[in-house]
PDB file of C-alpha atoms in Angstrom:
ATOM      1  CA  MET C  30      66.845 102.137   6.402  1.00  0.00           C
ATOM      2  CA  SER C  31      67.380 103.412   9.950  1.00  0.00           C
ATOM      3  CA  ASP C  32      70.783 104.886  10.773  1.00  0.00           C
ATOM      4  CA  SER C  33      70.823 103.288  14.192  1.00  0.00           C
ATOM      5  CA  ILE C  34      68.926 100.487  15.879  1.00  0.00           C
ATOM      6  CA  PRO C  35      69.143 100.233  19.667  1.00  0.00           C
ATOM      7  CA  LEU C  36      70.450  96.841  20.859  1.00  0.00           C
ATOM      8  CA  SER C  37      68.991  96.974  24.369  1.00  0.00           C
ATOM      9  CA  GLN C  38      68.160  93.241  24.265  1.00  0.00           C
ATOM     10  CA  HIS C  39      71.657  92.418  25.511  1.00  0.00           C
ATOM     11  CA  SER C  40      70.531  93.180  29.052  1.00  0.00           C
ATOM     12  CA  LEU C  41      69.418  89.531  29.338  1.00  0.00           C
ATOM     13  CA  ALA C  42      71.690  87.041  31.105  1.00  0.00           C
ATOM     14  CA  LEU C  43      72.518  84.821  28.114  1.00  0.00           C
ATOM     15  CA  GLU C  44      75.551  82.655  27.499  1.00  0.00           C
ATOM     16  CA  LEU C  45      76.947  80.211  24.984  1.00  0.00           C
ATOM     17  CA  ARG C  46      77.278  76.625  26.172  1.00  0.00           C
ATOM     18  CA  SER C  47      78.449  73.464  24.463  1.00  0.00           C
ATOM     19  CA  ASP C  48      76.255  70.415  23.994  1.00  0.00           C
ATOM     20  CA  PRO C  49      77.868  67.104  22.946  1.00  0.00           C
ATOM     21  CA  VAL C  50      75.232  66.546  20.230  1.00  0.00           C
ATOM     22  CA  LYS C  51      74.117  70.008  19.110  1.00  0.00           C
ATOM     23  CA  GLY C  52      77.398  71.888  19.565  1.00  0.00           C
ATOM     24  CA  ARG C  53      77.354  75.432  20.880  1.00  0.00           C
ATOM     25  CA  GLY C  54      74.010  77.001  21.742  1.00  0.00           C
ATOM     26  CA  VAL C  55      72.425  79.924  23.568  1.00  0.00           C
ATOM     27  CA  PHE C  56      71.241  79.420  27.158  1.00  0.00           C
ATOM     28  CA  THR C  57      69.694  81.734  29.725  1.00  0.00           C
ATOM     29  CA  ASN C  58      70.873  82.271  33.281  1.00  0.00           C
ATOM     30  CA  GLN C  59      67.526  83.786  34.268  1.00  0.00           C
ATOM     31  CA  LYS C  60      63.841  83.249  33.617  1.00  0.00           C
ATOM     32  CA  ILE C  61      62.683  85.130  30.496  1.00  0.00           C
ATOM     33  CA  GLU C  62      59.011  85.948  30.024  1.00  0.00           C
ATOM     34  CA  GLY C  63      57.150  85.185  26.798  1.00  0.00           C
ATOM     35  CA  ASN C  64      57.007  87.734  23.965  1.00  0.00           C
ATOM     36  CA  LYS C  65      60.354  89.288  24.955  1.00  0.00           C
ATOM     37  CA  LEU C  66      62.908  90.571  22.452  1.00  0.00           C
ATOM     38  CA  VAL C  67      66.050  88.471  22.858  1.00  0.00           C
ATOM     39  CA  GLU C  68      68.272  89.482  19.940  1.00  0.00           C
ATOM     40  CA  ILE C  69      68.422  91.706  16.879  1.00  0.00           C
ATOM     41  CA  SER C  70      70.908  90.235  14.414  1.00  0.00           C
ATOM     42  CA  PRO C  71      72.222  92.185  11.442  1.00  0.00           C
ATOM     43  CA  VAL C  72      72.209  90.126   8.246  1.00  0.00           C
ATOM     44  CA  LEU C  73      75.104  89.701   5.832  1.00  0.00           C
ATOM     45  CA  PHE C  74      73.403  89.319   2.440  1.00  0.00           C
ATOM     46  CA  PHE C  75      74.576  86.966  -0.348  1.00  0.00           C
ATOM     47  CA  ASN C  76      72.867  87.311  -3.724  1.00  0.00           C
ATOM     48  CA  ALA C  77      71.567  84.082  -5.267  1.00  0.00           C
ATOM     49  CA  GLU C  78      74.413  83.741  -7.790  1.00  0.00           C
ATOM     50  CA  GLU C  79      77.152  84.351  -5.228  1.00  0.00           C
ATOM     51  CA  TYR C  80      75.556  81.831  -2.887  1.00  0.00           C
ATOM     52  CA  ALA C  81      75.057  79.209  -5.612  1.00  0.00           C
ATOM     53  CA  ASN C  82      78.692  79.527  -6.733  1.00  0.00           C
ATOM     54  CA  HIS C  83      80.345  79.701  -3.327  1.00  0.00           C
ATOM     55  CA  GLY C  84      78.281  79.864  -0.108  1.00  0.00           C
ATOM     56  CA  LYS C  85      76.356  76.612  -0.403  1.00  0.00           C
ATOM     57  CA  TYR C  86      79.628  74.663  -0.548  1.00  0.00           C
ATOM     58  CA  THR C  87      80.791  75.968   2.830  1.00  0.00           C
ATOM     59  CA  ILE C  88      79.723  75.696   6.460  1.00  0.00           C
ATOM     60  CA  LEU C  89      77.722  78.896   5.852  1.00  0.00           C
ATOM     61  CA  ASP C  90      75.066  76.714   4.231  1.00  0.00           C
ATOM     62  CA  HIS C  91      74.049  75.539   7.723  1.00  0.00           C
ATOM     63  CA  TYR C  92      73.590  79.090   9.020  1.00  0.00           C
ATOM     64  CA  THR C  93      71.854  81.054   6.273  1.00  0.00           C
ATOM     65  CA  TYR C  94      68.233  82.158   6.025  1.00  0.00           C
ATOM     66  CA  CYS C  95      66.269  82.478   2.800  1.00  0.00           C
ATOM     67  CA  TRP C  96      66.135  86.141   1.866  1.00  0.00           C
ATOM     68  CA  PRO C  97      64.513  87.859  -1.130  1.00  0.00           C
ATOM     69  CA  GLY C  98      67.043  87.641  -3.960  1.00  0.00           C
ATOM     70  CA  GLY C  99      69.430  85.344  -2.120  1.00  0.00           C
ATOM     71  CA  TYR C 100      70.410  84.289   1.391  1.00  0.00           C
ATOM     72  CA  GLY C 101      71.197  86.062   4.640  1.00  0.00           C
ATOM     73  CA  LEU C 102      73.703  85.100   7.316  1.00  0.00           C
ATOM     74  CA  ALA C 103      72.551  86.228  10.770  1.00  0.00           C
ATOM     75  CA  LEU C 104      75.439  87.776  12.656  1.00  0.00           C
ATOM     76  CA  GLY C 105      75.679  87.794  16.452  1.00  0.00           C
ATOM     77  CA  LEU C 106      73.600  85.300  18.412  1.00  0.00           C
ATOM     78  CA  GLY C 107      71.331  84.720  15.406  1.00  0.00           C
ATOM     79  CA  SER C 108      73.679  82.045  14.087  1.00  0.00           C
ATOM     80  CA  MET C 109      74.008  80.368  17.473  1.00  0.00           C
ATOM     81  CA  PHE C 110      70.395  79.294  18.087  1.00  0.00           C
ATOM     82  CA  ASN C 111      70.032  75.526  17.748  1.00  0.00           C
ATOM     83  CA  HIS C 112      66.981  73.737  16.340  1.00  0.00           C
ATOM     84  CA  ASP C 113      64.057  72.286  18.235  1.00  0.00           C
ATOM     85  CA  SER C 114      60.794  70.989  16.763  1.00  0.00           C
ATOM     86  CA  ASP C 115      58.966  72.837  19.536  1.00  0.00           C
ATOM     87  CA  PRO C 116      60.959  76.084  19.627  1.00  0.00           C
ATOM     88  CA  ASN C 117      60.868  78.612  22.455  1.00  0.00           C
ATOM     89  CA  ILE C 118      62.235  81.386  20.210  1.00  0.00           C
ATOM     90  CA  GLY C 119      60.601  82.711  17.054  1.00  0.00           C
ATOM     91  CA  PHE C 120      62.023  85.155  14.571  1.00  0.00           C
ATOM     92  CA  ILE C 121      60.885  87.858  12.194  1.00  0.00           C
ATOM     93  CA  ARG C 122      62.920  88.839   9.191  1.00  0.00           C
ATOM     94  CA  ASP C 123      63.087  92.629   8.850  1.00  0.00           C
ATOM     95  CA  ILE C 124      63.772  92.694   5.112  1.00  0.00           C
ATOM     96  CA  PRO C 125      64.187  96.473   4.535  1.00  0.00           C
ATOM     97  CA  ASN C 126      66.652  96.857   7.427  1.00  0.00           C
ATOM     98  CA  LYS C 127      68.464  93.541   6.809  1.00  0.00           C
ATOM     99  CA  LEU C 128      67.843  92.362  10.372  1.00  0.00           C
ATOM    100  CA  ILE C 129      66.338  89.351  12.112  1.00  0.00           C
ATOM    101  CA  ARG C 130      64.484  89.922  15.388  1.00  0.00           C
ATOM    102  CA  TYR C 131      64.298  86.974  17.795  1.00  0.00           C
ATOM    103  CA  MET C 132      61.465  86.841  20.368  1.00  0.00           C
ATOM    104  CA  THR C 133      60.492  84.371  23.076  1.00  0.00           C
ATOM    105  CA  LEU C 134      57.406  82.333  22.180  1.00  0.00           C
ATOM    106  CA  ARG C 135      56.749  81.368  25.797  1.00  0.00           C
ATOM    107  CA  THR C 136      58.342  81.753  29.212  1.00  0.00           C
ATOM    108  CA  ILE C 137      61.844  80.263  29.208  1.00  0.00           C
ATOM    109  CA  GLU C 138      63.201  78.925  32.489  1.00  0.00           C
ATOM    110  CA  LYS C 139      66.683  79.496  33.922  1.00  0.00           C
ATOM    111  CA  ASP C 140      69.345  77.229  32.325  1.00  0.00           C
ATOM    112  CA  GLU C 141      67.053  76.370  29.391  1.00  0.00           C
ATOM    113  CA  GLU C 142      68.453  76.452  25.860  1.00  0.00           C
ATOM    114  CA  LEU C 143      66.967  79.032  23.500  1.00  0.00           C
ATOM    115  CA  CYS C 144      66.029  77.249  20.263  1.00  0.00           C
ATOM    116  CA  ILE C 145      64.385  78.150  16.971  1.00  0.00           C
ATOM    117  CA  SER C 146      62.835  75.838  14.398  1.00  0.00           C
ATOM    118  CA  TYR C 147      64.824  75.353  11.205  1.00  0.00           C
ATOM    119  CA  GLY C 148      61.670  74.169   9.419  1.00  0.00           C
ATOM    120  CA  ASN C 149      60.865  70.814   7.845  1.00  0.00           C
ATOM    121  CA  HIS C 150      63.848  70.352   5.497  1.00  0.00           C
ATOM    122  CA  LEU C 151      66.577  69.373   7.928  1.00  0.00           C
ATOM    123  CA  TRP C 152      70.015  68.076   6.959  1.00  0.00           C
ATOM    124  CA  PHE C 153      70.430  66.173  10.258  1.00  0.00           C
ATOM    125  CA  ASP C 154      68.487  63.710  12.415  1.00  0.00           C
ATOM    126  CA  ASP C 155      66.039  65.614  14.603  1.00  0.00           C
ATOM    127  CA  ASP C 156      66.171  64.137  18.111  1.00  0.00           C
ATOM    128  CA  SER C 157      63.774  66.811  19.395  1.00  0.00           C
ATOM    129  CA  LYS C 158      60.885  65.240  17.446  1.00  0.00           C
ATOM    130  CA  SER C 159      61.053  62.092  19.562  1.00  0.00           C
ATOM    131  CA  LYS C 160      60.324  64.185  22.688  1.00  0.00           C
ATOM    132  CA  LEU C 161      57.097  65.589  21.260  1.00  0.00           C
ATOM    133  CA  GLU C 162      53.607  64.335  20.747  1.00  0.00           C
ATOM    134  CA  PRO C 163      52.394  65.337  17.271  1.00  0.00           C
ATOM    135  CA  VAL C 164      50.775  68.692  18.065  1.00  0.00           C
ATOM    136  CA  GLN C 165      50.181  71.487  15.566  1.00  0.00           C
ATOM    137  CA  HIS C 166      50.634  74.845  17.297  1.00  0.00           C
ATOM    138  CA  GLU C 167      48.667  77.728  15.814  1.00  0.00           C
ATOM    139  CA  ARG C 168      51.818  79.893  15.956  1.00  0.00           C
ATOM    140  CA  ASP C 169      53.620  77.402  13.672  1.00  0.00           C
ATOM    141  CA  LEU C 170      51.294  78.342  10.831  1.00  0.00           C
ATOM    142  CA  GLU C 171      52.417  81.977  10.950  1.00  0.00           C
ATOM    143  CA  GLN C 172      56.101  81.645  11.863  1.00  0.00           C
ATOM    144  CA  PRO C 173      58.538  82.363   9.005  1.00  0.00           C
ATOM    145  CA  PHE C 174      61.076  79.545   8.923  1.00  0.00           C
ATOM    146  CA  PRO C 175      64.607  80.190   7.688  1.00  0.00           C
ATOM    147  CA  PHE C 176      64.548  77.569   4.961  1.00  0.00           C
ATOM    148  CA  SER C 177      61.138  78.357   3.478  1.00  0.00           C
ATOM    149  CA  GLN C 178      61.115  79.095  -0.224  1.00  0.00           C
ATOM    150  CA  ASP C 179      57.913  81.186  -0.018  1.00  0.00           C
ATOM    151  CA  ASP C 180      59.222  84.748   0.216  1.00  0.00           C
ATOM    152  CA  SER C 181      56.647  86.261  -2.155  1.00  0.00           C
ATOM    153  CA  ASP C 182      54.943  88.475   0.451  1.00  0.00           C
ATOM    154  CA  GLU C 183      58.191  89.912   1.774  1.00  0.00           C
ATOM    155  CA  ALA C 184      59.670  90.392  -1.679  1.00  0.00           C
ATOM    156  CA  GLU C 185      56.714  92.619  -2.563  1.00  0.00           C
ATOM    157  CA  GLU C 186      57.403  94.796   0.496  1.00  0.00           C
ATOM    158  CA  GLU C 187      60.954  95.472  -0.642  1.00  0.00           C
TER     159      GLU C 187
END
């Protein structure tokens, strides 16, 4: 594991804003080009037993990502990205370093909310689906979603 990881992504003009339906979310005050690093979030790890006995009964259950051997809570902005069925932010779990890297999937315009996809097993009504035509993006087939149970490839890398 690296001793230090530069956090230069905070040079972007981001802010938290409140939405009456979604709650707090991350918005940009400037245009952000596609394929740009937005955030590197350290992960607080909960082993499977600890999570089964305690974490899943708390609000943390809405913010954790599947992680080999348990669940990870993204610290920093990682826990503030809201869901959208057509996300403008993707993420990559860096298992060995216990980090999640968030990247733009396309150009994001000023005042637009930065959203990830929580996957297909949602615990709330997804209003963003009604805005979309049913389109399968090629990138969706490769994007690791936080609530996926298929961690076999990453677990082997550990």
